[in-house]
Amino acid sequence: MPREQLTVRGIVQGVGFRPFVYRLAGELALSGWIRNDGNGVTIELQGGDAALSGFAERLLSERPPLARIDQLLRQPLPEQAQPDGFSILASESGGAHAAIGADSCTCDACLAELFDPANRRYRYPFINCTDCGPRYTLVRHLPYDRAQTSMAVFPQCPACLAEYRNPLHRRFHAEPNACEHCGPELALLDADGPVAGDAVAETLARLRRGEIVAIKGLGGFHLACDARNAAAVARLRQRKAREEKPLAIMAANSASLAELARIDELSGRLLRSPQRPIVLLPKTAGCDDALPGVAPDVAWLGAMLPYTPLHYLLLHEAAGRPDGTSWLAEPQSLLLVMTSANPRGEPLITRNEDARALLPQLADAVLEHNRDIVTRCDDSVLRVGCHGHAQFLRRGRGYTPCAIGLSRGGPPVLALGAHLKNTLCLTRGSEAFLSQHIGDLDRVANCRALEAAAGHLQTLLATRPAFIAHDLHPDYFSSRLARELSERLNIPALAVQHHHAHIAAILAEQQCDETVLGLALDGVGLGDDGGAWGGELLMVDGAHSQRLGHLSTLALPGGDRAAREPWRMAAAALHGWGADEEIPARFPHEAAAPQLALWLNQGKALTRTSSLGRHFDAAAALLGIAARTSFEAQAAMRLEGLAERHGLPPKPPRLHQIDQDNHLDLTPLLRQLASGMPPAAGAALFHACLIEALADWAAQTARRLGLRRVACGGGCLQNAILARGLHAALGRRGLSMLQARLVPAGDGGLALGQAWVAQRHFNQ
């Protein structure tokens, strides 16, 4: 009878793929075997022609929910005596094409068992199966087998082992499989040591008393408190030194958020997806009264639904421990602030001993367990972008390390990303693997985390880079590390200009190989001329980028300090049209304002910047919205929030100029804002006029060059009003807009662009 071998590549390990194949082969009366290996899975089949074809078709159409098939290769084999039945062989090491799935929320079948008093896993906080649970955060090596994970230290009891070995059971080779007799355990501790009693019940009681509890999740610890308790929220902010930055909340379901935020169809799907990201939702009018101090001065609420059994158990306890799952469809009153458990700016805490060290400086108690987290992974953050697509603000748990397909293969490149919001990227053939969010590299611990992540990703993917890519700025830690690795591994390194990488990241994920116009808009990046760029019009053709124009520059008083003190950028704008004398009067609470006005008037040499981010700061300060900020982009977020509530004018005036050198001058717009406009109206006008100015600028340049596509990237494109408005405005001018969908538009996606440029550079 006909015999063939199938090689399946993609996310096919740890997702119930082998038992699915076992059942499918049985239904079609096919004999043979399946085995995990370093390439994915290999299958040998023997049977009738129709059965073999039907198997391949159903393999693609009926695959398990967490599986992803990137490649299916069928190869005929010589016929041989037909073996008896179908078997699952032991895993085999080697190869370089396997991929591991991301962590996934608890599935419906496990939830039904979790809340069934008759089930042996009733209220067991580590219930999982092949359709759900941790993957990336607990695996050390591929192939994905229990011995390669942090579950290796938990031998399975006879009942669990029987499930694990049964190909017809949904826990067949579910590597984290366990129960209360053989698996991980919870423990609650406070400053006095272990707390007696039911850990979940006692944790809820403490949260209701206004305490802050560090809770261990899949990729790290959260700091949790009652989101409705203003005093608890204020205390959490004070302890974490997070004065005003919005906090995310966790709710039992979408219905529990109905009075707080508006949830459209896409937002609802994102909230309920297996990835369970934090989703930014437009607030309702009563949100801030219901959740005082959670997300002040912004128009959006970051919310997520539970994704671990432990999260569900806390909510179940608050609901009174009802039997069954029907309560999960009903509104629940408990809302928890869930923010990363880490001292300000440091990496997410993953180890129990580090969490205990938070006592009592950050947390009143720690709810931990004894299953180690191998890889830290922050929650992902998304919002609904334009034309019905999700937009990443941070890519982490639930999405990492899923591969991003590239238009063509190339040599393996390790790209080390940006200085802020760092991620790294490793390519393998025609796939790019972006790491989880690592953070800002101005902290030693984050620098160490970057080094560790680079090593772990290489180990996990069994891939050694042939080339290194990094930012053009020579003093960034990521650039220094790139040069060190280049020398240590004896491989070439390539410096990629910051804004070229922003546009390249879009082209990489969109699999676009044509020449495009690039509109790169962000806070700052070192330019080819050594300047502080951030409002750039580029022509990007693979490894090549040409600067075609930029925003007219503003002085940057105080250098990096100006990004934290927007009043300085307003002063620079006032100086630009000769209004130095207004600076002290406009900013009477800034002791340095008179001296700065004098320096500007005397023509002191100052760095200048084309940054759109700094133009946002100037606008916010001129409108009296923000003179100083406590976190990055706070002024811009306030400006966006006011504009969202106010609504943009339908026909804004033309308040920009484009000179013969293709410089876009926004001075007329800033002068209008300085004329005494109400803040909300001014914020709306700024956005409306900026959108038209950028679209005019891009369209004028595109016509001259005969280009039809504009790739828009950089941190400013995480502004929903700007992204939506540019998409519409460019469309009205006959241009199509490309923007980031699979990675953040800001620095969190930069490593992908660096890797893409390097692949093309070294392939020339």
mmCIF file of C-alpha atoms in Angstrom, residues 162-437:
data_model
loop_
_atom_site.group_PDB
_atom_site.id
_atom_site.type_symbol
_atom_site.label_atom_id
_atom_site.label_comp_id
_atom_site.label_asym_id
_atom_site.label_seq_id
_atom_site.Cartn_x
_atom_site.Cartn_y
_atom_site.Cartn_z
ATOM 1 C CA ALA A 162 -2.260 7.441 32.979
ATOM 2 C CA GLU A 163 -3.749 10.567 31.377
ATOM 3 C CA TYR A 164 -0.344 11.682 30.138
ATOM 4 C CA ARG A 165 0.269 8.334 28.408
ATOM 5 C CA ASN A 166 -3.196 7.934 26.888
ATOM 6 C CA PRO A 167 -3.234 9.192 23.278
ATOM 7 C CA LEU A 168 -7.009 9.572 23.423
ATOM 8 C CA HIS A 169 -6.922 11.853 26.464
ATOM 9 C CA ARG A 170 -6.691 15.626 26.112
ATOM 10 C CA ARG A 171 -3.817 15.591 28.614
ATOM 11 C CA PHE A 172 -1.720 13.237 26.514
ATOM 12 C CA HIS A 173 1.793 14.674 26.800
ATOM 13 C CA ALA A 174 0.477 17.885 28.364
ATOM 14 C CA GLU A 175 3.892 18.640 29.817
ATOM 15 C CA PRO A 176 2.720 20.727 32.832
ATOM 16 C CA ASN A 177 0.118 18.050 33.731
ATOM 17 C CA ALA A 178 -0.354 17.663 37.492
ATOM 18 C CA CYS A 179 -2.860 17.507 40.317
ATOM 19 C CA GLU A 180 -2.851 18.338 44.024
ATOM 20 C CA HIS A 181 -1.163 14.986 44.809
ATOM 21 C CA CYS A 182 1.874 15.448 42.559
ATOM 22 C CA GLY A 183 2.086 19.013 41.290
ATOM 23 C CA PRO A 184 3.034 22.523 42.363
ATOM 24 C CA GLU A 185 1.545 24.038 45.503
ATOM 25 C CA LEU A 186 0.508 27.509 46.615
ATOM 26 C CA ALA A 187 1.834 29.306 49.653
ATOM 27 C CA LEU A 188 0.913 32.682 51.147
ATOM 28 C CA LEU A 189 3.532 34.570 53.136
ATOM 29 C CA ASP A 190 3.663 37.914 54.873
ATOM 30 C CA ALA A 191 6.396 39.690 56.815
ATOM 31 C CA ASP A 192 5.938 37.237 59.699
ATOM 32 C CA GLY A 193 6.314 34.131 57.513
ATOM 33 C CA PRO A 194 3.860 31.528 56.131
ATOM 34 C CA VAL A 195 0.167 32.289 56.573
ATOM 35 C CA ALA A 196 -2.042 29.419 57.736
ATOM 36 C CA GLY A 197 -5.318 28.435 56.119
ATOM 37 C CA ASP A 198 -6.624 28.469 52.555
ATOM 38 C CA ALA A 199 -4.141 30.590 50.576
ATOM 39 C CA VAL A 200 -6.721 31.795 48.042
ATOM 40 C CA ALA A 201 -9.335 32.704 50.640
ATOM 41 C CA GLU A 202 -6.795 34.507 52.817
ATOM 42 C CA THR A 203 -5.399 36.390 49.802
ATOM 43 C CA LEU A 204 -8.859 37.636 48.876
ATOM 44 C CA ALA A 205 -9.509 38.715 52.463
ATOM 45 C CA ARG A 206 -6.305 40.741 52.470
ATOM 46 C CA LEU A 207 -7.109 42.364 49.141
ATOM 47 C CA ARG A 208 -10.529 43.344 50.448
ATOM 48 C CA ARG A 209 -8.872 44.881 53.513
ATOM 49 C CA GLY A 210 -6.885 47.151 51.226
ATOM 50 C CA GLU A 211 -3.601 45.249 51.299
ATOM 51 C CA ILE A 212 -1.205 44.834 48.374
ATOM 52 C CA VAL A 213 -0.358 41.242 47.448
ATOM 53 C CA ALA A 214 2.376 40.053 45.081
ATOM 54 C CA ILE A 215 0.823 37.217 43.051
ATOM 55 C CA LYS A 216 2.854 34.780 40.948
ATOM 56 C CA GLY A 217 1.567 34.376 37.396
ATOM 57 C CA LEU A 218 2.904 32.661 34.264
ATOM 58 C CA GLY A 219 5.749 35.005 33.367
ATOM 59 C CA GLY A 220 6.319 36.800 36.647
ATOM 60 C CA PHE A 221 4.679 38.360 39.688
ATOM 61 C CA HIS A 222 1.965 41.018 39.715
ATOM 62 C CA LEU A 223 1.325 43.527 42.451
ATOM 63 C CA ALA A 224 -2.413 43.344 43.072
ATOM 64 C CA CYS A 225 -4.867 45.444 45.038
ATOM 65 C CA ASP A 226 -8.585 46.224 45.050
ATOM 66 C CA ALA A 227 -9.073 48.575 42.094
ATOM 67 C CA ARG A 228 -12.122 50.172 43.745
ATOM 68 C CA ASN A 229 -10.174 51.052 46.897
ATOM 69 C CA ALA A 230 -8.664 54.499 46.315
ATOM 70 C CA ALA A 231 -6.428 54.291 49.385
ATOM 71 C CA ALA A 232 -5.006 50.924 48.305
ATOM 72 C CA VAL A 233 -4.346 52.214 44.792
ATOM 73 C CA ALA A 234 -2.641 55.330 46.169
ATOM 74 C CA ARG A 235 -0.515 53.205 48.492
ATOM 75 C CA LEU A 236 0.526 50.935 45.614
ATOM 76 C CA ARG A 237 1.518 53.987 43.565
ATOM 77 C CA GLN A 238 3.501 55.429 46.431
ATOM 78 C CA ARG A 239 5.342 52.180 47.136
ATOM 79 C CA LYS A 240 6.152 51.516 43.494
ATOM 80 C CA ALA A 241 7.025 55.184 42.788
ATOM 81 C CA ARG A 242 4.514 55.157 39.944
ATOM 82 C CA GLU A 243 2.895 58.516 40.565
ATOM 83 C CA GLU A 244 0.578 58.909 37.577
ATOM 84 C CA LYS A 245 1.216 56.235 34.936
ATOM 85 C CA PRO A 246 -2.003 54.308 34.232
ATOM 86 C CA LEU A 247 -2.488 50.950 35.917
ATOM 87 C CA ALA A 248 -4.169 47.915 34.350
ATOM 88 C CA ILE A 249 -7.035 46.029 35.947
ATOM 89 C CA MET A 250 -8.299 42.446 35.795
ATOM 90 C CA ALA A 251 -12.003 41.651 35.630
ATOM 91 C CA ALA A 252 -13.845 38.325 35.563
ATOM 92 C CA ASN A 253 -15.380 38.972 32.134
ATOM 93 C CA SER A 254 -16.413 41.666 29.666
ATOM 94 C CA ALA A 255 -19.736 42.137 31.446
ATOM 95 C CA SER A 256 -17.856 43.249 34.572
ATOM 96 C CA LEU A 257 -16.298 46.088 32.536
ATOM 97 C CA ALA A 258 -19.494 47.327 30.910
ATOM 98 C CA GLU A 259 -19.973 50.339 33.212
ATOM 99 C CA LEU A 260 -16.312 51.329 32.990
ATOM 100 C CA ALA A 261 -15.383 51.107 29.317
ATOM 101 C CA ARG A 262 -16.782 50.785 25.821
ATOM 102 C CA ILE A 263 -16.030 47.392 24.290
ATOM 103 C CA ASP A 264 -16.490 46.977 20.548
ATOM 104 C CA GLU A 265 -16.426 43.638 18.730
ATOM 105 C CA LEU A 266 -12.663 43.555 18.128
ATOM 106 C CA SER A 267 -11.820 44.682 21.664
ATOM 107 C CA GLY A 268 -14.079 41.946 23.016
ATOM 108 C CA ARG A 269 -12.381 39.310 20.873
ATOM 109 C CA LEU A 270 -8.956 40.482 22.037
ATOM 110 C CA LEU A 271 -10.015 40.395 25.688
ATOM 111 C CA ARG A 272 -11.373 36.852 25.359
ATOM 112 C CA SER A 273 -8.592 35.507 23.120
ATOM 113 C CA PRO A 274 -6.317 32.709 24.402
ATOM 114 C CA GLN A 275 -3.485 35.272 24.609
ATOM 115 C CA ARG A 276 -5.414 37.390 27.148
ATOM 116 C CA PRO A 277 -3.574 40.690 26.617
ATOM 117 C CA ILE A 278 -4.211 43.966 28.357
ATOM 118 C CA VAL A 279 -6.524 45.868 26.003
ATOM 119 C CA LEU A 280 -6.861 49.651 26.059
ATOM 120 C CA LEU A 281 -10.569 50.509 26.108
ATOM 121 C CA PRO A 282 -12.246 53.922 25.824
ATOM 122 C CA LYS A 283 -13.472 54.941 29.269
ATOM 123 C CA THR A 284 -17.076 55.671 30.090
ATOM 124 C CA ALA A 285 -18.002 58.912 31.868
ATOM 125 C CA GLY A 286 -18.189 57.164 35.243
ATOM 126 C CA CYS A 287 -14.957 55.186 35.030
ATOM 127 C CA ASP A 288 -12.723 57.537 37.018
ATOM 128 C CA ASP A 289 -15.303 57.857 39.804
ATOM 129 C CA ALA A 290 -15.593 54.075 40.057
ATOM 130 C CA LEU A 291 -11.822 53.505 39.908
ATOM 131 C CA PRO A 292 -10.211 56.591 41.473
ATOM 132 C CA GLY A 293 -6.510 56.854 40.761
ATOM 133 C CA VAL A 294 -6.284 53.854 38.435
ATOM 134 C CA ALA A 295 -5.861 55.661 35.096
ATOM 135 C CA PRO A 296 -5.907 59.428 35.714
ATOM 136 C CA ASP A 297 -5.813 62.030 32.926
ATOM 137 C CA VAL A 298 -6.110 59.562 30.036
ATOM 138 C CA ALA A 299 -9.093 58.503 27.961
ATOM 139 C CA TRP A 300 -8.406 54.759 28.077
ATOM 140 C CA LEU A 301 -8.591 52.000 30.651
ATOM 141 C CA GLY A 302 -6.210 49.042 30.364
ATOM 142 C CA ALA A 303 -8.119 45.861 31.177
ATOM 143 C CA MET A 304 -7.570 42.121 30.938
ATOM 144 C CA LEU A 305 -9.458 38.966 31.813
ATOM 145 C CA PRO A 306 -8.098 36.122 34.003
ATOM 146 C CA TYR A 307 -5.717 33.742 32.268
ATOM 147 C CA THR A 308 -4.419 31.383 34.975
ATOM 148 C CA PRO A 309 -6.429 29.030 37.204
ATOM 149 C CA LEU A 310 -5.188 31.032 40.194
ATOM 150 C CA HIS A 311 -6.725 34.231 38.813
ATOM 151 C CA TYR A 312 -9.997 32.402 38.303
ATOM 152 C CA LEU A 313 -9.908 31.003 41.829
ATOM 153 C CA LEU A 314 -9.582 34.480 43.365
ATOM 154 C CA LEU A 315 -12.612 35.642 41.383
ATOM 155 C CA HIS A 316 -14.460 32.413 42.205
ATOM 156 C CA GLU A 317 -13.797 32.988 45.900
ATOM 157 C CA ALA A 318 -15.151 36.527 45.612
ATOM 158 C CA ALA A 319 -18.286 35.191 43.889
ATOM 159 C CA GLY A 320 -18.967 32.825 46.813
ATOM 160 C CA ARG A 321 -17.568 29.617 45.301
ATOM 161 C CA PRO A 322 -20.536 28.753 43.064
ATOM 162 C CA ASP A 323 -20.578 25.330 41.411
ATOM 163 C CA GLY A 324 -20.136 25.195 37.643
ATOM 164 C CA THR A 325 -19.103 27.960 35.248
ATOM 165 C CA SER A 326 -22.328 29.900 34.684
ATOM 166 C CA TRP A 327 -21.127 32.610 37.083
ATOM 167 C CA LEU A 328 -18.392 33.482 34.596
ATOM 168 C CA ALA A 329 -21.009 34.952 32.256
ATOM 169 C CA GLU A 330 -22.402 37.260 34.953
ATOM 170 C CA PRO A 331 -20.993 40.638 36.037
ATOM 171 C CA GLN A 332 -18.694 40.303 39.058
ATOM 172 C CA SER A 333 -17.875 43.162 41.401
ATOM 173 C CA LEU A 334 -14.237 42.290 42.138
ATOM 174 C CA LEU A 335 -11.779 44.303 40.054
ATOM 175 C CA LEU A 336 -8.069 43.967 40.732
ATOM 176 C CA VAL A 337 -5.240 46.277 39.825
ATOM 177 C CA MET A 338 -2.598 43.987 38.314
ATOM 178 C CA THR A 339 0.721 45.678 37.652
ATOM 179 C CA SER A 340 4.183 44.213 37.190
ATOM 180 C CA ALA A 341 5.877 43.386 40.477
ATOM 181 C CA ASN A 342 9.213 45.109 40.199
ATOM 182 C CA PRO A 343 10.936 48.127 41.639
ATOM 183 C CA ARG A 344 10.610 51.037 39.227
ATOM 184 C CA GLY A 345 12.391 50.367 35.951
ATOM 185 C CA GLU A 346 13.740 46.957 37.007
ATOM 186 C CA PRO A 347 12.908 43.648 35.293
ATOM 187 C CA LEU A 348 9.758 41.754 36.209
ATOM 188 C CA ILE A 349 10.321 39.585 39.299
ATOM 189 C CA THR A 350 10.079 35.834 38.662
ATOM 190 C CA ARG A 351 11.742 34.121 41.664
ATOM 191 C CA ASN A 352 10.020 33.484 44.976
ATOM 192 C CA GLU A 353 12.989 34.721 46.996
ATOM 193 C CA ASP A 354 12.999 38.012 45.077
ATOM 194 C CA ALA A 355 9.267 38.425 45.636
ATOM 195 C CA ARG A 356 9.689 37.833 49.364
ATOM 196 C CA ALA A 357 12.326 40.559 49.379
ATOM 197 C CA LEU A 358 9.540 42.978 48.393
ATOM 198 C CA LEU A 359 8.082 42.564 51.868
ATOM 199 C CA PRO A 360 7.187 45.004 53.268
ATOM 200 C CA GLN A 361 8.557 47.716 50.960
ATOM 201 C CA LEU A 362 6.168 46.979 48.061
ATOM 202 C CA ALA A 363 3.801 44.206 49.146
ATOM 203 C CA ASP A 364 2.007 43.229 52.350
ATOM 204 C CA ALA A 365 1.935 39.561 51.350
ATOM 205 C CA VAL A 366 3.210 37.220 48.625
ATOM 206 C CA LEU A 367 1.100 34.493 47.008
ATOM 207 C CA GLU A 368 3.695 32.200 45.485
ATOM 208 C CA HIS A 369 4.041 28.663 44.184
ATOM 209 C CA ASN A 370 6.934 26.269 43.672
ATOM 210 C CA ARG A 371 6.844 25.920 39.869
ATOM 211 C CA ASP A 372 9.808 27.890 38.563
ATOM 212 C CA ILE A 373 9.410 30.512 35.850
ATOM 213 C CA VAL A 374 12.165 29.858 33.316
ATOM 214 C CA THR A 375 11.572 32.954 31.175
ATOM 215 C CA ARG A 376 10.086 36.202 32.447
ATOM 216 C CA CYS A 377 7.358 37.567 30.216
ATOM 217 C CA ASP A 378 5.300 40.708 30.834
ATOM 218 C CA ASP A 379 1.660 40.993 29.846
ATOM 219 C CA SER A 380 1.065 42.092 26.262
ATOM 220 C CA VAL A 381 -0.690 45.424 25.696
ATOM 221 C CA LEU A 382 -2.872 46.105 22.653
ATOM 222 C CA ARG A 383 -5.449 48.558 21.442
ATOM 223 C CA VAL A 384 -7.785 48.635 18.480
ATOM 224 C CA GLY A 385 -6.056 50.403 15.588
ATOM 225 C CA CYS A 386 -7.497 51.685 12.359
ATOM 226 C CA HIS A 387 -9.215 49.555 9.687
ATOM 227 C CA GLY A 388 -10.157 46.789 12.141
ATOM 228 C CA HIS A 389 -6.761 45.574 13.264
ATOM 229 C CA ALA A 390 -5.184 45.219 16.673
ATOM 230 C CA GLN A 391 -2.181 47.406 17.434
ATOM 231 C CA PHE A 392 0.561 46.314 19.811
ATOM 232 C CA LEU A 393 1.918 48.676 22.420
ATOM 233 C CA ARG A 394 3.870 45.871 24.094
ATOM 234 C CA ARG A 395 4.374 42.331 22.781
ATOM 235 C CA GLY A 396 4.906 39.732 25.455
ATOM 236 C CA ARG A 397 2.959 36.939 27.143
ATOM 237 C CA GLY A 398 0.606 35.107 24.818
ATOM 238 C CA TYR A 399 2.398 36.203 21.645
ATOM 239 C CA THR A 400 6.083 35.569 22.367
ATOM 240 C CA PRO A 401 7.891 33.692 20.857
ATOM 241 C CA CYS A 402 5.517 33.069 17.930
ATOM 242 C CA ALA A 403 7.383 33.540 14.663
ATOM 243 C CA ILE A 404 6.788 36.408 12.258
ATOM 244 C CA GLY A 405 6.988 35.198 8.672
ATOM 245 C CA LEU A 406 9.353 37.036 6.348
ATOM 246 C CA SER A 407 9.040 37.340 2.570
ATOM 247 C CA ARG A 408 12.231 35.367 2.031
ATOM 248 C CA GLY A 409 14.919 33.527 3.926
ATOM 249 C CA GLY A 410 18.358 34.718 4.789
ATOM 250 C CA PRO A 411 21.278 34.176 7.116
ATOM 251 C CA PRO A 412 20.464 34.096 10.844
ATOM 252 C CA VAL A 413 20.700 37.568 12.353
ATOM 253 C CA LEU A 414 20.637 38.553 16.018
ATOM 254 C CA ALA A 415 19.339 42.123 16.367
ATOM 255 C CA LEU A 416 19.653 43.740 19.785
ATOM 256 C CA GLY A 417 17.020 46.450 19.502
ATOM 257 C CA ALA A 418 16.678 49.880 21.026
ATOM 258 C CA HIS A 419 17.769 51.545 24.240
ATOM 259 C CA LEU A 420 14.190 52.083 25.438
ATOM 260 C CA LYS A 421 11.421 49.466 25.466
ATOM 261 C CA ASN A 422 14.035 46.964 24.377
ATOM 262 C CA THR A 423 13.299 43.684 22.670
ATOM 263 C CA LEU A 424 15.674 41.548 20.606
ATOM 264 C CA CYS A 425 15.082 39.553 17.440
ATOM 265 C CA LEU A 426 16.620 36.348 16.091
ATOM 266 C CA THR A 427 15.928 35.244 12.526
ATOM 267 C CA ARG A 428 15.942 31.654 11.339
ATOM 268 C CA GLY A 429 15.436 31.163 7.623
ATOM 269 C CA SER A 430 12.287 33.040 6.655
ATOM 270 C CA GLU A 431 11.126 33.443 10.274
ATOM 271 C CA ALA A 432 11.798 36.206 12.774
ATOM 272 C CA PHE A 433 11.430 35.596 16.502
ATOM 273 C CA LEU A 434 10.916 38.735 18.564
ATOM 274 C CA SER A 435 11.645 38.394 22.255
ATOM 275 C CA GLN A 436 9.367 39.437 25.057
ATOM 276 C CA HIS A 437 9.532 43.042 26.310
#
